[in-house]
mmCIF file of C-alpha atoms and ligand atoms in Angstrom:
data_model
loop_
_atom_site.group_PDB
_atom_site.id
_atom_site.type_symbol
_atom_site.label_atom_id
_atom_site.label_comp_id
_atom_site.label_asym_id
_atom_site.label_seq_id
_atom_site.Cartn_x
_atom_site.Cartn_y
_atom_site.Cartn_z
ATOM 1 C CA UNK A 1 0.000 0.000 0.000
ATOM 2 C CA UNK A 2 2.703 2.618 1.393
ATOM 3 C CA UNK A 3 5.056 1.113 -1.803
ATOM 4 C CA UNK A 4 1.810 2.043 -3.912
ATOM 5 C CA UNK A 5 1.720 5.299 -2.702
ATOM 6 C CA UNK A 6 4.932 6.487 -3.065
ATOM 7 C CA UNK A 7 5.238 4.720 -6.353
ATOM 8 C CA UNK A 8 2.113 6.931 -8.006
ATOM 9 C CA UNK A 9 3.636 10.294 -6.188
ATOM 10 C CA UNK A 10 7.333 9.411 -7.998
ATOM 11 C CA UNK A 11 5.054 8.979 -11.210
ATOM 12 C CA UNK A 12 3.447 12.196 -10.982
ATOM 13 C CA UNK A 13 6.814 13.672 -9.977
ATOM 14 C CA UNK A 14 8.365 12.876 -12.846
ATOM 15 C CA UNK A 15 5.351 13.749 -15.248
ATOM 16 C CA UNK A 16 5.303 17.204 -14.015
ATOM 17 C CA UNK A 17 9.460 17.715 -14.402
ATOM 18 C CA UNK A 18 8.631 15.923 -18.287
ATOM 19 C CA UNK A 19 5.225 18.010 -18.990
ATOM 20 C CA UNK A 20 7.490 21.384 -17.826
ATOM 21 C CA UNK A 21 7.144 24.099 -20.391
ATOM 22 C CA UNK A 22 10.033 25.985 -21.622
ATOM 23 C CA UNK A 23 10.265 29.760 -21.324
ATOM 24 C CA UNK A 24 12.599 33.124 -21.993
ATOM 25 C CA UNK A 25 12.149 35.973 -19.541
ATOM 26 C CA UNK A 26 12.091 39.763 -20.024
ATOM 27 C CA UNK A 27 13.997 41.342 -16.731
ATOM 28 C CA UNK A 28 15.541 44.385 -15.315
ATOM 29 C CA UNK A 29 14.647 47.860 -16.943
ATOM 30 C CA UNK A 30 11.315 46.485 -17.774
ATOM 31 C CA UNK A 31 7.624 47.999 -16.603
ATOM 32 C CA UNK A 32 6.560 44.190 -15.712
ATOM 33 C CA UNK A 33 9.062 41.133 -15.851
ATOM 34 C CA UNK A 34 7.974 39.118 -18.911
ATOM 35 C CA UNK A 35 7.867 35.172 -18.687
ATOM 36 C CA UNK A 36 6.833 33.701 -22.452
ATOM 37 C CA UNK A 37 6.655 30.107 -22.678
ATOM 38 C CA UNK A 38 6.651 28.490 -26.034
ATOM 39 C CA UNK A 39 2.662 28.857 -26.411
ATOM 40 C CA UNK A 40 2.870 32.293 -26.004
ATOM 41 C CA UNK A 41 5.373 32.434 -28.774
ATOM 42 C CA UNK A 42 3.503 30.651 -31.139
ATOM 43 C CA UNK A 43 0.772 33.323 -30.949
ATOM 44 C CA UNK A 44 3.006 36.455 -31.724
ATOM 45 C CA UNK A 45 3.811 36.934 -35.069
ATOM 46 C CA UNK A 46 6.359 35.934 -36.981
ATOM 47 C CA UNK A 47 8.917 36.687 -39.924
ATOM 48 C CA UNK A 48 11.913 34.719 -41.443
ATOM 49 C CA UNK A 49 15.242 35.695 -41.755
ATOM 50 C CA UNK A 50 18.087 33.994 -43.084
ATOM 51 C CA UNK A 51 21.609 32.833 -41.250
ATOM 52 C CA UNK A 52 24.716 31.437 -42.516
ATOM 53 C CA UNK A 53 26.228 28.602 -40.338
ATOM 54 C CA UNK A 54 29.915 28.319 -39.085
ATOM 55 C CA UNK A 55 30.165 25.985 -41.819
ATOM 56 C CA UNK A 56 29.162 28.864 -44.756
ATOM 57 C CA UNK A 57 25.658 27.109 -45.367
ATOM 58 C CA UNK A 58 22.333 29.487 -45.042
ATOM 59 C CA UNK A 59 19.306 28.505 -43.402
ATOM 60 C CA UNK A 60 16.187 30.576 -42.907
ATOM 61 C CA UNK A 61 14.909 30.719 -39.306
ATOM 62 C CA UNK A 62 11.436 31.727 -38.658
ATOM 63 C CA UNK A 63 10.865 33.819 -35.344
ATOM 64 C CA UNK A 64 9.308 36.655 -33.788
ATOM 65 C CA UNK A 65 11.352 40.253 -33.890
ATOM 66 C CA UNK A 66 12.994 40.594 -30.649
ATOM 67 C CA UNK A 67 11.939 44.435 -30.591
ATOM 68 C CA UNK A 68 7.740 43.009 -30.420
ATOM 69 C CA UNK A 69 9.102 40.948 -26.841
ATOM 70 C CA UNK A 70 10.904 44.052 -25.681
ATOM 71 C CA UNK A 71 7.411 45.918 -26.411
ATOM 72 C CA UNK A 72 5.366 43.345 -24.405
ATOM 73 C CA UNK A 73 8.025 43.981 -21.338
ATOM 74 C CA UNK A 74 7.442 47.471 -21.229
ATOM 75 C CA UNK A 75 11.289 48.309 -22.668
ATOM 76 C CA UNK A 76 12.338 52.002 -24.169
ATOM 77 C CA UNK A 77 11.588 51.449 -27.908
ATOM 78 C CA UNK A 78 11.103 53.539 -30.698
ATOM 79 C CA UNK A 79 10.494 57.266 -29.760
ATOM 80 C CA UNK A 80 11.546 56.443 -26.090
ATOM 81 C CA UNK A 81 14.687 55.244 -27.270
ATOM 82 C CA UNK A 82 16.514 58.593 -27.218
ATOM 83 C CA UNK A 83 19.406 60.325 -24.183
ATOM 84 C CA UNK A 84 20.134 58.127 -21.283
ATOM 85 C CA UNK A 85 17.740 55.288 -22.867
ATOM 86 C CA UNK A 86 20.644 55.006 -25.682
ATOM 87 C CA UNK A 87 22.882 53.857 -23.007
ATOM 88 C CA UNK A 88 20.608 50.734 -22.578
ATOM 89 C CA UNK A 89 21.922 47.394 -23.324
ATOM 90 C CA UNK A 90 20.626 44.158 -23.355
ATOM 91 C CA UNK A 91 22.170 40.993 -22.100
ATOM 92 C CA UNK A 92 21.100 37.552 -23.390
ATOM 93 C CA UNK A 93 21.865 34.288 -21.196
ATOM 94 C CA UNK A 94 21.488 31.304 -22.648
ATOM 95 C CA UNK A 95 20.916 27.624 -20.874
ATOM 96 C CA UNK A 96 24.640 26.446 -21.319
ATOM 97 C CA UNK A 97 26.053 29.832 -19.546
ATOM 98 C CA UNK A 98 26.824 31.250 -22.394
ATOM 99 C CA UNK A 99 25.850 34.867 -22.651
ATOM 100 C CA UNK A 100 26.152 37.463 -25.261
ATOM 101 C CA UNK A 101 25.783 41.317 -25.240
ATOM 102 C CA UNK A 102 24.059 43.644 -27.342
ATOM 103 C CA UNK A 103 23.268 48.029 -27.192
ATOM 104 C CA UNK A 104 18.880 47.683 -26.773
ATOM 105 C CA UNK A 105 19.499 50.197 -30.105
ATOM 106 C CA UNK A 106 20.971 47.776 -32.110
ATOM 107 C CA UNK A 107 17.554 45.100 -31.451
ATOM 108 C CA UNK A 108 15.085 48.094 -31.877
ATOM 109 C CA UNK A 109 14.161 48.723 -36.036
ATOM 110 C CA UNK A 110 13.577 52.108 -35.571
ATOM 111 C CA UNK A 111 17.550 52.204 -35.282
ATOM 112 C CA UNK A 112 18.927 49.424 -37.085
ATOM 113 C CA UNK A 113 17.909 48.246 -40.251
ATOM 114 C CA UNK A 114 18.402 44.002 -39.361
ATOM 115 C CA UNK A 115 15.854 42.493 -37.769
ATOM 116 C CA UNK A 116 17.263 40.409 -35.109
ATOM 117 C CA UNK A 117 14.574 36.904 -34.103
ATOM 118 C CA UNK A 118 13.842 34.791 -31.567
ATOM 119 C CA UNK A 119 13.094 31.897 -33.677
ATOM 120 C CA UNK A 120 11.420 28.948 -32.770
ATOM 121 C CA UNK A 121 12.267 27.075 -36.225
ATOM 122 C CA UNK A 122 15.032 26.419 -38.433
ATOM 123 C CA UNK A 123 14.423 25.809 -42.329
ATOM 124 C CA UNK A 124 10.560 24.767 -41.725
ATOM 125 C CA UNK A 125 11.369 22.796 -39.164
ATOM 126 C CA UNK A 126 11.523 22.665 -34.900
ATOM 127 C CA UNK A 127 15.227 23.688 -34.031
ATOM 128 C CA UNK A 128 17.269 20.804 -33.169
ATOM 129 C CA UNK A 129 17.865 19.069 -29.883
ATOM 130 C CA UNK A 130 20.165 21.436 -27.996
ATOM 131 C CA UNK A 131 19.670 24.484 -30.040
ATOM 132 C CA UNK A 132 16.157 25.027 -28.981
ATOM 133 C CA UNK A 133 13.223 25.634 -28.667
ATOM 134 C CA UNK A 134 14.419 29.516 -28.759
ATOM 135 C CA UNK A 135 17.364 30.650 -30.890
ATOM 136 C CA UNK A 136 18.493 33.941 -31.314
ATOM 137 C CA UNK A 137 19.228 35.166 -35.161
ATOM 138 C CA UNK A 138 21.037 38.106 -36.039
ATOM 139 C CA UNK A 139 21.113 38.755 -39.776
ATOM 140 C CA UNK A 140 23.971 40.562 -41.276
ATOM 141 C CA UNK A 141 27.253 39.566 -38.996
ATOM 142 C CA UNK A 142 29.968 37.967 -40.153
ATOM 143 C CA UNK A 143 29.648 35.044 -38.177
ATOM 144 C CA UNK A 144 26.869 33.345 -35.975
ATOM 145 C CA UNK A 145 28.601 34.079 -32.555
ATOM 146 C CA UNK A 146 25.677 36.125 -31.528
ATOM 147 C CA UNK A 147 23.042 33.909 -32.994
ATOM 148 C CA UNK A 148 23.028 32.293 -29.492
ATOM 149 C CA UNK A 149 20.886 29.139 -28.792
ATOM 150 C CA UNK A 150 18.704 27.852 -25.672
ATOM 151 C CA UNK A 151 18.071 31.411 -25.091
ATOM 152 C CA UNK A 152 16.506 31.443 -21.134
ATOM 153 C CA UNK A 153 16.863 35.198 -20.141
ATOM 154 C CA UNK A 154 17.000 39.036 -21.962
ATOM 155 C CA UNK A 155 18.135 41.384 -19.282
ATOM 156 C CA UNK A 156 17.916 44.961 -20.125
ATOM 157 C CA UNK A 157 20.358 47.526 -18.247
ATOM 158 C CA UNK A 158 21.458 50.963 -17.753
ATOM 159 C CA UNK A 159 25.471 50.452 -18.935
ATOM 160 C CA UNK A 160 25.537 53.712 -17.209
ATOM 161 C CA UNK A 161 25.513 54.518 -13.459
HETATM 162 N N1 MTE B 201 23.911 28.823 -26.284
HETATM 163 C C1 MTE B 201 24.929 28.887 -27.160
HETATM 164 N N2 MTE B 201 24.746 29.509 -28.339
HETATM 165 C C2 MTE B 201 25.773 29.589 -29.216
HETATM 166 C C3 MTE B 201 27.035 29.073 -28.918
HETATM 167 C C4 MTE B 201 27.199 28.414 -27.658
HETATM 168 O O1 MTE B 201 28.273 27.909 -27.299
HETATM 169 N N3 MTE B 201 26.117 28.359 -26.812
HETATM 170 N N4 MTE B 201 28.082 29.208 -29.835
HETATM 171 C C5 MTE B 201 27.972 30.311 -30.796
HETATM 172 C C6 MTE B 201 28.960 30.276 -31.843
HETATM 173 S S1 MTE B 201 30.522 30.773 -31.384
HETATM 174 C C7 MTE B 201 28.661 29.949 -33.131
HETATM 175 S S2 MTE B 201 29.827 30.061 -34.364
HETATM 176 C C8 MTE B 201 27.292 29.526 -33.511
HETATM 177 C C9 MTE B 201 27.267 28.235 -34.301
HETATM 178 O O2 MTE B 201 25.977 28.066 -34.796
HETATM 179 P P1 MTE B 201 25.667 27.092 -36.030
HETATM 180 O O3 MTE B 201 25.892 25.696 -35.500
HETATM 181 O O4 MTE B 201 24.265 27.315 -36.415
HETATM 182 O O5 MTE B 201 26.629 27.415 -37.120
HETATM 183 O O6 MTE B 201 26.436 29.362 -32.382
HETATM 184 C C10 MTE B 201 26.565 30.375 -31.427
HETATM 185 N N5 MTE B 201 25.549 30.200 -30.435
HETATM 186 MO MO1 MO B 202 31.845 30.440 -33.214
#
């Protein structure tokens, strides 16, 4: 009976860690702290860009602009993105550790012409085991170092004190 018991509860223990949904927050200078999980995602809209690999290939990832999850946070965009707000940037931590850094100009259109993603797909398909389920694309760099994988976490900052 006890055995039972604590049989189902290990059962149900390890359905909930299986059945957990990913998600990428939105924290720091932010008017609410943003937590998306993957349905969420799905319902924003989206647009394709293309990448080239380390390996000189291109692949088109389709995503949703960064700048439209900034927007749902609360962030300095467009016509707030002017004086001190310029000294923004934007931090992007990944589930491995690693982390890479960009100004909150260069992710916002109204400044910069690329459109960087938060893609959910690579080439019409779900991105692969270990690079997903969100990837960061940024068009137009000469290589992919930025185009960071199992993104977790955008943290916008003042880089000034
Ligand atoms: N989370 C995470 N993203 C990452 C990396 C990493 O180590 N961890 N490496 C980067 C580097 S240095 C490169 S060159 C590209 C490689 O991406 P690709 O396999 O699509 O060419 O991923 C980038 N994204
Ligand atoms: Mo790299």
């Amino acid at each position: 009976m006890i055995k039972n018991l604590i049989a189902s509860a290990l059962l149900v223990c390890i359905g909930y860690v299986a059945s957990a949904q990913a998600y990428v927050q939105v924290t720091g200078e932010v008017s609410k702290t943003l937590k998306l999980y993957e349905a969420d995602i799905a319902k924003m809209n989206k647009v394709s860009v293309s990448l080239t690999d380390k390996d000189g290939k291109d692949h088109s990832y389709t995503g949703v602009p960064v700048l439209d999850i900034l927007n749902n946070a609360g962030v300095t965009t467009g016509k707030q993105l002017h004086g001190e707000n310029l000294t923004k940037y934007v931090l992007v931590k990944c589930a491995d550790g690693y982390q890479v850094l960009f100004a909150l100009a260069e992710m916002d259109t109204a400044l910069s012409k690329k459109t960087i993603i938060l893609a959910t797909r690579a080439d019409d398909k779900p991105l692969p085991e270990g690079k997903g389920p969100f990837r960061l694309v940024v068009p137009g760099e000469g290589r992919p170092a930025r185009s960071c994988f199992q993104v977790v976490e955008f943290i916008v900052k003042f880089a000034k004190d």
